[in-house]
Coordinates of C-alpha atoms and ligand atoms in Angstrom, one line a residue:
M19 CA 26.7 -10.2 7.3
P20 CA 24.0 -12.7 6.6
W21 CA 23.4 -15.8 8.7
N22 CA 24.7 -18.1 5.9
D23 CA 26.6 -16.1 3.3
K24 CA 27.6 -19.2 1.4
F25 CA 24.0 -19.6 0.2
E26 CA 22.5 -16.1 0.8
C27 CA 25.3 -14.4 -1.2
M28 CA 26.0 -17.2 -3.7
P29 CA 26.7 -16.0 -7.3
V30 CA 23.4 -16.4 -9.2
E31 CA 24.8 -18.8 -11.7
E32 CA 26.1 -21.1 -9.0
L33 CA 22.8 -20.8 -7.1
Q34 CA 20.9 -21.8 -10.2
K35 CA 23.1 -24.8 -10.7
F36 CA 22.3 -25.8 -7.2
Q37 CA 18.6 -25.3 -7.8
L38 CA 18.6 -27.4 -10.9
E39 CA 20.3 -30.3 -9.2
K40 CA 17.8 -30.1 -6.3
L41 CA 14.8 -29.7 -8.7
K42 CA 15.8 -32.9 -10.5
E43 CA 16.2 -34.7 -7.2
T44 CA 12.8 -33.5 -6.0
V45 CA 10.9 -34.4 -9.1
K46 CA 12.5 -37.9 -9.1
W47 CA 11.8 -38.2 -5.3
V48 CA 8.0 -37.5 -5.7
Y49 CA 7.7 -39.5 -9.0
E50 CA 8.9 -42.6 -7.3
R51 CA 7.1 -42.2 -4.1
V52 CA 3.8 -40.3 -4.5
P53 CA 1.2 -41.8 -6.8
F54 CA -0.6 -38.4 -7.2
Y55 CA 2.5 -36.8 -8.7
K56 CA 3.3 -39.9 -10.8
N57 CA -0.1 -39.9 -12.3
K58 CA 0.0 -36.2 -13.1
L59 CA 3.4 -36.4 -14.7
D60 CA 2.4 -39.5 -16.7
E61 CA -0.7 -37.7 -17.9
K62 CA 1.4 -35.0 -19.3
G63 CA 3.9 -37.5 -20.7
I64 CA 6.8 -36.1 -18.6
R65 CA 9.4 -38.1 -16.9
P66 CA 11.9 -36.9 -14.3
E67 CA 14.7 -37.2 -16.9
D68 CA 12.9 -34.5 -19.0
I69 CA 13.9 -31.8 -16.4
N70 CA 17.2 -30.5 -17.7
T71 CA 17.0 -26.8 -17.2
L72 CA 15.4 -24.6 -14.6
E73 CA 13.0 -23.3 -17.2
D74 CA 11.8 -27.0 -17.7
V75 CA 9.9 -26.5 -14.4
S76 CA 7.1 -25.0 -16.5
K77 CA 6.5 -28.4 -18.1
L78 CA 5.5 -29.8 -14.7
P79 CA 1.8 -29.8 -13.6
V80 CA 0.7 -27.2 -11.0
T81 CA -0.6 -28.2 -7.6
V82 CA -3.5 -26.4 -5.9
K83 CA -4.9 -26.3 -2.4
N84 CA -7.7 -28.7 -3.4
D85 CA -5.1 -31.3 -4.3
L86 CA -4.0 -31.2 -0.7
R87 CA -7.5 -31.4 0.6
D88 CA -8.4 -34.3 -1.7
N89 CA -5.3 -36.1 -0.5
Y90 CA -5.9 -35.4 3.2
P91 CA -4.2 -36.3 5.5
F92 CA -1.1 -38.1 4.2
R93 CA -1.5 -39.2 0.6
L94 CA 1.0 -36.6 -0.6
C95 CA 3.5 -37.7 1.9
A96 CA 6.6 -39.1 0.3
V97 CA 8.0 -40.9 3.3
P98 CA 6.7 -43.5 5.7
M99 CA 5.3 -42.2 9.1
K100 CA 8.3 -43.5 10.9
D101 CA 10.3 -40.8 9.2
V102 CA 7.9 -38.1 10.1
V103 CA 8.8 -36.1 13.2
R104 CA 6.2 -33.3 13.1
V105 CA 2.9 -32.5 11.5
H106 CA 1.5 -29.0 11.1
A107 CA -1.9 -28.2 9.6
S108 CA -3.9 -25.2 8.5
S109 CA -7.7 -25.1 8.4
G110 CA -8.1 -22.0 6.4
T111 CA -11.6 -20.6 6.3
T112 CA -13.4 -23.4 4.5
G113 CA -13.2 -27.1 4.1
K114 CA -10.9 -29.7 5.3
P115 CA -7.6 -28.8 6.7
I116 CA -4.4 -29.3 4.8
T117 CA -1.4 -31.1 6.5
G118 CA 2.3 -30.4 6.5
P119 CA 4.5 -33.3 7.6
Y120 CA 8.2 -32.9 8.2
T121 CA 11.2 -35.3 8.4
A122 CA 14.0 -34.5 10.8
D123 CA 16.0 -33.0 7.9
D124 CA 13.0 -30.9 6.9
M125 CA 12.9 -29.5 10.5
R126 CA 16.6 -28.8 10.3
H127 CA 16.1 -26.8 7.1
W128 CA 13.2 -24.9 8.6
G129 CA 15.4 -23.8 11.5
E130 CA 18.0 -22.7 9.0
C131 CA 15.5 -20.7 6.9
M132 CA 14.0 -19.1 9.9
A133 CA 17.4 -18.3 11.5
R134 CA 18.2 -16.4 8.2
N135 CA 14.9 -14.5 8.5
L136 CA 15.5 -13.5 12.1
W137 CA 19.2 -12.7 11.6
A138 CA 18.3 -10.4 8.7
G139 CA 16.0 -8.6 11.1
G140 CA 18.9 -7.9 13.3
I141 CA 18.2 -10.5 15.9
R142 CA 21.2 -12.0 17.6
E143 CA 22.0 -14.5 20.4
D144 CA 21.8 -11.9 23.1
D145 CA 18.3 -11.0 22.2
I146 CA 15.3 -11.9 24.4
V147 CA 12.6 -12.8 21.9
Q148 CA 8.9 -12.8 22.7
N149 CA 7.3 -15.2 20.3
A150 CA 3.6 -14.3 20.2
Y151 CA 2.6 -16.3 17.1
G152 CA 0.1 -19.0 17.9
Y153 CA 1.7 -22.3 19.1
G154 CA 0.1 -25.5 17.9
L155 CA -0.8 -26.7 14.5
F156 CA -0.2 -23.2 13.0
T157 CA 3.3 -23.0 11.6
G158 CA 3.9 -19.5 13.0
G159 CA 4.7 -20.3 16.7
L160 CA 6.8 -23.4 16.3
G161 CA 8.4 -22.2 13.0
F162 CA 9.7 -19.1 14.7
H163 CA 10.7 -21.1 17.7
E164 CA 12.9 -23.3 15.4
G165 CA 14.8 -20.2 14.2
I166 CA 15.0 -18.4 17.5
S167 CA 16.6 -21.5 19.1
R168 CA 18.9 -21.9 16.2
I169 CA 20.4 -18.5 16.7
G170 CA 20.5 -19.2 20.4
C171 CA 18.4 -16.3 21.7
A172 CA 16.4 -16.5 25.0
E173 CA 13.0 -17.4 23.8
I174 CA 9.8 -16.4 25.6
P175 CA 7.1 -18.6 24.0
T176 CA 4.0 -16.6 25.0
S177 CA 2.0 -17.8 22.0
S178 CA -0.8 -15.4 21.0
G179 CA -3.6 -14.0 23.2
L180 CA -3.8 -12.8 26.8
T181 CA -2.6 -9.4 25.6
E182 CA -2.2 -7.8 29.1
R183 CA 0.1 -10.6 30.1
Q184 CA 2.0 -10.2 26.9
I185 CA 2.7 -6.6 28.0
T186 CA 3.6 -7.5 31.5
L187 CA 6.1 -10.2 30.4
M188 CA 7.5 -7.9 27.8
Q189 CA 8.2 -5.4 30.6
D190 CA 9.3 -7.8 33.3
F191 CA 11.6 -10.0 31.0
K192 CA 13.0 -6.9 29.2
C193 CA 12.2 -8.5 25.8
T194 CA 14.1 -6.9 22.9
A195 CA 12.2 -8.5 20.0
L196 CA 8.7 -9.5 19.3
C197 CA 7.4 -11.9 16.8
S198 CA 3.6 -11.9 15.9
T199 CA 1.2 -11.1 13.2
P200 CA 1.2 -7.4 12.3
S201 CA -2.5 -7.0 13.4
Y202 CA -1.6 -8.6 16.8
A203 CA 1.3 -6.2 17.2
L204 CA -1.1 -3.4 16.8
T205 CA -3.5 -4.9 19.3
I206 CA -0.6 -5.1 21.8
A207 CA 0.4 -1.5 21.1
E208 CA -3.1 -0.4 21.6
K209 CA -3.5 -2.3 24.9
A210 CA -0.2 -0.9 26.2
E211 CA -1.5 2.7 25.4
E212 CA -4.7 1.9 27.3
K213 CA -2.7 0.7 30.3
G214 CA -0.5 3.7 30.2
V215 CA 2.6 1.6 29.4
N216 CA 5.1 3.4 27.1
L217 CA 6.5 0.7 24.8
K218 CA 8.9 3.2 23.3
E219 CA 10.7 3.3 26.6
M220 CA 11.0 -0.4 26.8
P221 CA 14.0 -2.4 25.5
V222 CA 11.9 -3.9 22.6
R223 CA 13.6 -2.7 19.4
V224 CA 12.5 -5.0 16.6
G225 CA 9.6 -7.1 15.5
V226 CA 9.3 -9.8 12.8
F227 CA 5.8 -9.8 11.5
G228 CA 4.0 -11.8 8.8
A229 CA 1.3 -14.4 8.1
E230 CA -1.1 -11.8 6.7
P231 CA -1.1 -8.8 4.3
W232 CA -0.1 -5.5 5.7
T233 CA 0.7 -2.3 3.9
P234 CA 3.8 -0.1 4.2
G235 CA 1.5 2.4 6.0
M236 CA 0.7 -0.3 8.6
R237 CA 4.4 -1.0 9.0
K238 CA 5.0 2.6 9.8
E239 CA 2.1 2.8 12.1
I240 CA 3.5 -0.2 14.1
E241 CA 7.0 1.3 14.1
E242 CA 5.8 4.6 15.5
R243 CA 3.4 3.2 18.1
M244 CA 5.9 0.6 19.4
G245 CA 9.2 2.5 18.8
I246 CA 10.6 -0.5 17.0
K247 CA 11.8 -1.6 13.5
A248 CA 9.2 -3.8 11.8
M249 CA 10.7 -6.6 9.7
E250 CA 8.8 -9.2 7.7
A251 CA 8.4 -12.9 7.3
Y252 CA 6.5 -14.7 4.5
G253 CA 5.5 -18.4 4.1
L254 CA 2.7 -20.8 3.9
T255 CA 1.8 -24.2 5.5
E256 CA 2.0 -26.0 2.1
L257 CA 5.6 -25.0 1.8
G258 CA 6.6 -25.7 5.5
G259 CA 5.4 -22.4 7.0
P260 CA 7.3 -19.2 7.6
G261 CA 10.9 -19.1 6.3
V262 CA 10.1 -18.9 2.5
A263 CA 11.0 -15.2 2.2
F264 CA 12.1 -12.4 4.5
D265 CA 13.2 -8.8 4.2
C266 CA 16.6 -7.3 5.1
D267 CA 17.7 -3.9 6.2
A268 CA 16.9 -2.4 2.8
Q269 CA 13.2 -3.1 3.5
D270 CA 12.7 -3.2 -0.2
G271 CA 11.2 -6.5 -1.0
L272 CA 11.5 -10.0 0.5
H273 CA 14.5 -12.3 -0.3
I274 CA 13.3 -15.7 -1.2
N275 CA 15.3 -18.6 0.3
E276 CA 16.2 -19.8 -3.2
D277 CA 18.3 -22.8 -2.3
H278 CA 15.0 -24.1 -0.8
Y279 CA 12.3 -22.7 -3.0
L280 CA 12.1 -22.2 -6.7
A281 CA 9.9 -19.3 -7.5
E282 CA 7.9 -18.4 -10.6
V283 CA 5.2 -15.8 -11.3
V284 CA 2.5 -16.7 -13.8
D285 CA -0.6 -15.2 -15.2
P286 CA -3.3 -16.4 -12.9
E287 CA -5.7 -17.2 -15.7
T288 CA -3.5 -18.6 -18.4
F289 CA -0.7 -20.0 -16.2
E290 CA 1.8 -18.5 -18.7
P291 CA 5.0 -17.4 -17.1
V292 CA 5.3 -13.6 -16.8
P293 CA 8.7 -12.0 -17.0
L294 CA 10.7 -10.7 -14.0
G295 CA 9.3 -7.4 -12.8
E296 CA 5.7 -8.0 -13.8
K297 CA 2.9 -8.9 -11.4
G298 CA 1.2 -12.2 -11.3
E299 CA 0.5 -15.2 -9.1
L300 CA 3.4 -16.6 -7.2
I301 CA 4.2 -20.4 -7.6
F302 CA 6.7 -22.3 -5.5
T303 CA 8.5 -25.6 -6.0
S304 CA 10.2 -26.8 -2.9
L305 CA 13.8 -28.0 -3.5
Q306 CA 14.9 -29.7 -0.3
R307 CA 11.8 -30.9 1.5
R308 CA 11.4 -34.6 1.8
A309 CA 8.2 -35.5 3.8
M310 CA 5.9 -33.4 1.6
P311 CA 7.6 -31.7 -1.3
M312 CA 5.5 -29.4 -3.4
I313 CA 5.7 -29.2 -7.2
R314 CA 4.6 -25.8 -8.6
Y315 CA 2.3 -24.9 -5.8
R316 CA -0.1 -22.1 -6.7
T317 CA -0.1 -19.7 -3.7
K318 CA -2.8 -17.3 -5.0
D319 CA -0.6 -14.6 -3.7
I320 CA 0.0 -11.7 -6.1
T321 CA 3.4 -10.1 -6.4
L322 CA 6.3 -9.5 -8.8
L323 CA 9.9 -10.8 -8.7
R324 CA 13.1 -8.8 -9.1
R325 CA 16.7 -10.0 -9.6
E326 CA 19.0 -7.3 -8.4
T327 CA 22.0 -6.7 -6.3
C328 CA 20.7 -5.7 -2.9
S329 CA 22.6 -3.3 -0.6
C330 CA 22.7 -6.1 2.0
G331 CA 24.8 -8.3 -0.3
R332 CA 22.3 -11.1 -0.7
T333 CA 21.8 -12.5 -4.2
F334 CA 18.4 -14.1 -3.5
L335 CA 15.6 -13.1 -5.8
K336 CA 13.3 -10.5 -4.2
M337 CA 9.5 -10.6 -4.2
E338 CA 7.7 -7.4 -3.7
K339 CA 5.7 -7.0 -0.5
L340 CA 2.4 -8.7 -1.3
S341 CA -0.4 -6.7 -2.6
G342 CA -3.0 -9.3 -1.9
R343 CA -4.4 -12.7 -2.7
T344 CA -6.4 -13.5 -5.8
D345 CA -9.1 -14.9 -3.3
D346 CA -9.3 -11.5 -1.5
M347 CA -9.7 -9.5 -4.6
L348 CA -13.1 -7.7 -4.7
I349 CA -14.6 -6.4 -7.9
I350 CA -16.5 -3.2 -7.1
S351 CA -18.2 -1.4 -10.1
G352 CA -15.9 -3.4 -12.4
V353 CA -12.7 -2.2 -10.6
N354 CA -10.4 -4.8 -8.9
V355 CA -9.9 -3.8 -5.4
F356 CA -7.6 -5.4 -2.8
P357 CA -8.2 -4.8 0.9
S358 CA -4.6 -3.5 1.2
Q359 CA -5.5 -0.5 -1.1
I360 CA -8.3 0.5 1.2
E361 CA -6.0 0.0 4.2
S362 CA -3.4 2.4 2.7
L363 CA -6.0 5.0 2.1
L364 CA -7.4 4.7 5.7
L365 CA -3.9 5.2 7.1
D366 CA -3.9 8.6 5.5
I367 CA -6.9 9.8 7.6
P368 CA -5.9 11.0 11.0
E369 CA -9.5 10.9 12.4
V370 CA -9.7 7.1 12.3
E371 CA -7.8 4.1 13.7
P372 CA -6.4 1.4 11.3
Q373 CA -9.1 -1.0 12.5
Y374 CA -11.5 -1.8 9.7
V375 CA -13.7 -4.4 8.1
L376 CA -14.9 -4.4 4.5
V377 CA -18.5 -5.6 4.1
V378 CA -19.4 -6.8 0.7
R379 CA -23.1 -7.0 -0.2
K380 CA -25.1 -7.4 -3.4
K381 CA -26.9 -4.4 -4.6
G382 CA -28.9 -5.4 -7.6
Y383 CA -26.5 -7.2 -9.9
L384 CA -23.5 -5.3 -8.5
D385 CA -21.3 -5.8 -5.5
H386 CA -21.3 -2.9 -3.1
L387 CA -18.7 -2.2 -0.5
T388 CA -19.2 -0.7 2.9
V389 CA -16.1 0.3 4.8
R390 CA -16.6 0.1 8.5
V391 CA -13.8 1.9 10.2
E392 CA -13.2 2.9 13.8
A393 CA -13.3 6.7 14.7
K394 CA -10.8 8.0 17.1
R395 CA -12.4 8.8 20.5
E396 CA -12.0 12.6 20.1
V397 CA -13.8 12.4 16.7
Y398 CA -16.6 10.1 17.9
D399 CA -17.3 12.3 20.9
Q400 CA -18.0 15.4 18.7
G401 CA -21.2 13.7 17.6
P402 CA -23.0 12.7 14.4
E403 CA -22.3 15.8 12.4
K404 CA -18.5 15.3 12.8
E405 CA -18.9 11.6 12.0
A406 CA -20.8 12.4 8.7
E407 CA -18.1 14.9 7.8
V408 CA -15.3 12.3 8.2
E409 CA -17.3 9.6 6.4
K410 CA -17.7 12.0 3.5
K411 CA -14.1 12.8 3.5
I412 CA -13.1 9.1 3.4
S413 CA -15.5 8.1 0.7
E414 CA -14.3 11.1 -1.4
H415 CA -10.7 10.0 -0.9
I416 CA -11.5 6.5 -1.9
K417 CA -13.5 7.8 -5.0
G418 CA -10.6 10.0 -5.9
M419 CA -7.9 7.3 -5.6
L420 CA -9.6 4.2 -6.7
G421 CA -12.5 5.6 -8.8
I422 CA -15.2 3.6 -6.9
G423 CA -18.1 4.7 -4.8
V424 CA -18.3 3.0 -1.4
T425 CA -20.3 3.6 1.7
V426 CA -18.2 4.6 4.7
R427 CA -19.5 4.0 8.2
L428 CA -17.6 5.3 11.2
V429 CA -18.0 3.0 14.2
E430 CA -17.5 3.6 17.9
P431 CA -13.9 3.1 19.2
K432 CA -13.1 -0.4 20.2
L433 CA -16.1 -1.9 18.3
I434 CA -14.1 -3.7 15.7
E435 CA -12.9 -7.1 17.0
R436 CA -9.2 -7.0 17.8
S437 CA -6.9 -9.6 16.2
E438 CA -4.8 -12.0 18.1
G439 CA -3.6 -13.8 14.9
K440 CA -4.7 -13.2 11.4
A441 CA -7.1 -10.3 11.2
K442 CA -10.4 -10.8 9.4
R443 CA -10.8 -7.8 7.1
I444 CA -13.5 -9.0 4.7
L445 CA -17.1 -9.8 5.7
D446 CA -18.8 -11.3 2.7
E447 CA -22.5 -11.0 3.0
R448 CA -23.3 -11.9 -0.6
P449 CA -25.8 -14.7 -1.0
K450 CA -24.0 -18.0 -1.5
E451 CA -24.6 -19.5 -5.0
Ligands
DLL24 O1 0.8 -17.8 7.6 C1 2.9 -19.0 7.7 C2 3.5 -17.8 8.4 C3 3.6 -17.8 9.7 C4 4.1 -16.8 7.6 C5 4.2 -16.7 10.4 C6 4.8 -15.8 8.3 C7 4.8 -15.7 9.7 P1 -0.6 -20.0 6.3 O2 -1.5 -19.9 7.5 O3 -0.7 -21.3 5.6 O4 0.8 -19.9 6.7 O5 -1.0 -18.8 5.4 C8 -0.3 -18.5 4.2 O6 -0.7 -16.2 4.5 O7 -0.3 -17.6 1.2 C9 -0.2 -15.4 2.3 O8 -1.5 -15.2 1.6 C10 -0.4 -15.0 3.8 N1 0.9 -14.4 4.2 C11 1.9 -15.1 4.9 N2 2.9 -14.2 5.1 C12 2.6 -13.0 4.6 C13 3.2 -11.7 4.5 C14 1.4 -18.7 7.4 N3 4.4 -11.5 5.0 C15 -0.8 -17.3 3.6 N4 2.5 -10.8 3.8 C16 0.1 -16.9 2.4 C17 1.3 -11.0 3.3 C18 1.3 -13.2 4.0 N5 0.7 -12.2 3.4

């Protein structure tokens, strides 16, 4: 049974009626309160009354990350600061941070969306949940906190980092669930192995992971190394953090909390809508947020949407596990490559650990990719000949699967920096223009 079957299992027609009502309210709310949106709608000659069907959403202007930066910190805020009870922020890798203010109602909705996420992962009030997402401005720690408290679990707010202590607390407190980024889960698993702690014998049985791309192969790796079931969370600061979408027992795509978020997929170049089942860039309009609603926010995340009856009974639209971000796409010898594709291939090679960095350099006019991946100790100890053999095997595998020539460099075990939050997989050494 879902956390909130009234909404999560609502017949689609009824759900869409609800969405339309909330969409109209949201457009009116921002038009009357945020000059940025009023100007953009006026420029397009659209008034809130022109939104009469869900498809009319495509008449509205899109919002991009730079709009949030340009209006830093609170110019997109639709309520006075006296109504704001929390502000989160995300710095990203470049430029000014973007902010995410919440009203008390926004916080309540966040807790609801996160409770659905954790509940779908099988987490219940008798669980002891170790929350190893970073606490602070990042939405991960406190977003999960909101859902964990809503369900009424015993929360252990470890935040990220101090990995040895994470393992000790997990053991001492008999934690049954772990929440972290997938790369940090792998760091914890590895540290436990190093310390001779067998996680599989511990009570921890489920993890809810997200905030960065991870392949199905990585999910399997984490499940096997920790002896848990690995579930997923998706979200972004601009839309209030985690709680936008989550997977269920079927582990076949992520259900979008559709009573809170209206999803579209568009062609990233033309912005034309693409039909259900086809890949494109994901765009969200928030439907119930009040402090900082988002109209048609371009996520840069690439996925496809499916409307189908799920074995779990939820009617919410599903988005396929993310294959990457448009920002992270590399073009190597004219072929579009996402880091996730390389990750999947590396997970097939038993001689290496799933610890890698992709280095992009210019070679003449073309981009060249070097895959630095960590050898397993027993391989590394066999010396340079063995290393060369494994490097050749991996580059041939990549050539065979993706059709591109890359350089593969095995590196010594533990040489690649371990992640405590979002792993950095790409090292871009191309000259800046
Ligand atoms: O990462 C919010 C979050 C926290 C989600 C904890 C899940 C768990 P940002 O830092 O703003 O917010 O980053 C948002 O991270 O556009 C995606 O590219 C990526 N991302 C988030 N969840 C997933 C996921 C948080 N499950 C950006 N799979 C998004 C792949 C994800 N990528």
